[in-house]
Coordinates of C-alpha atoms and ligand atoms in Angstrom, one line a residue:
M1 CA 157.0 124.5 99.1
K2 CA 153.6 124.8 97.5
V3 CA 151.8 127.8 96.1
Y4 CA 148.2 128.1 94.9
C5 CA 147.7 130.6 92.2
C6 CA 145.2 131.7 89.5
E7 CA 145.8 131.7 85.7
E8 CA 147.0 135.3 85.9
H9 CA 149.7 134.6 88.5
I10 CA 151.0 131.3 87.3
E11 CA 154.2 132.8 85.9
L12 CA 154.8 134.8 89.1
A13 CA 154.4 131.6 91.1
L14 CA 156.8 129.7 88.9
D15 CA 159.4 132.5 89.3
V16 CA 159.0 132.6 93.1
I17 CA 159.5 128.8 93.3
V18 CA 162.5 128.9 91.1
D19 CA 164.0 131.8 93.1
E20 CA 163.5 130.2 96.4
C21 CA 164.1 126.5 95.7
E22 CA 166.4 126.7 92.6
T23 CA 164.7 123.6 91.2
A24 CA 162.3 123.1 88.4
P25 CA 158.7 123.6 89.7
I26 CA 155.9 121.1 89.2
M27 CA 152.7 122.6 88.0
E28 CA 149.4 120.9 88.7
K29 CA 146.1 122.0 87.3
L30 CA 143.4 122.0 89.9
Q31 CA 140.1 120.4 89.2
P32 CA 137.3 123.0 88.9
E33 CA 135.2 120.9 91.3
G34 CA 138.0 120.7 93.7
D35 CA 138.5 122.8 96.9
L36 CA 136.6 126.0 96.1
S37 CA 137.9 127.7 99.2
T38 CA 141.4 127.7 97.9
S39 CA 142.4 131.1 96.6
C40 CA 145.3 132.6 94.7
E41 CA 148.4 133.4 96.8
Y42 CA 148.7 136.8 95.0
C43 CA 145.1 137.9 94.5
R44 CA 141.5 137.1 95.5
N45 CA 140.8 134.9 92.5
A46 CA 140.1 131.2 92.9
A47 CA 143.3 129.2 92.5
A48 CA 143.6 127.3 89.2
Y49 CA 147.0 125.8 89.7
L50 CA 149.1 124.3 92.4
V51 CA 152.8 124.9 91.9
G52 CA 155.4 123.1 94.0
N53 CA 158.5 121.0 93.9
Ligands
ZN1 ZN1 146.1 135.5 91.2

């Protein structure tokens, strides 16, 4: 499972991953010059982190 999220929703994303997968999530900071079309799972902001496990 992987979730893209902005700075605002990082805690929400971590909670969701822990709830659904019951494992410690891995948080990866996205490069600013990365895929600009990727947006937050929970709002319309550009994603700043990829959270997965
Ligand atoms: Zn967001």
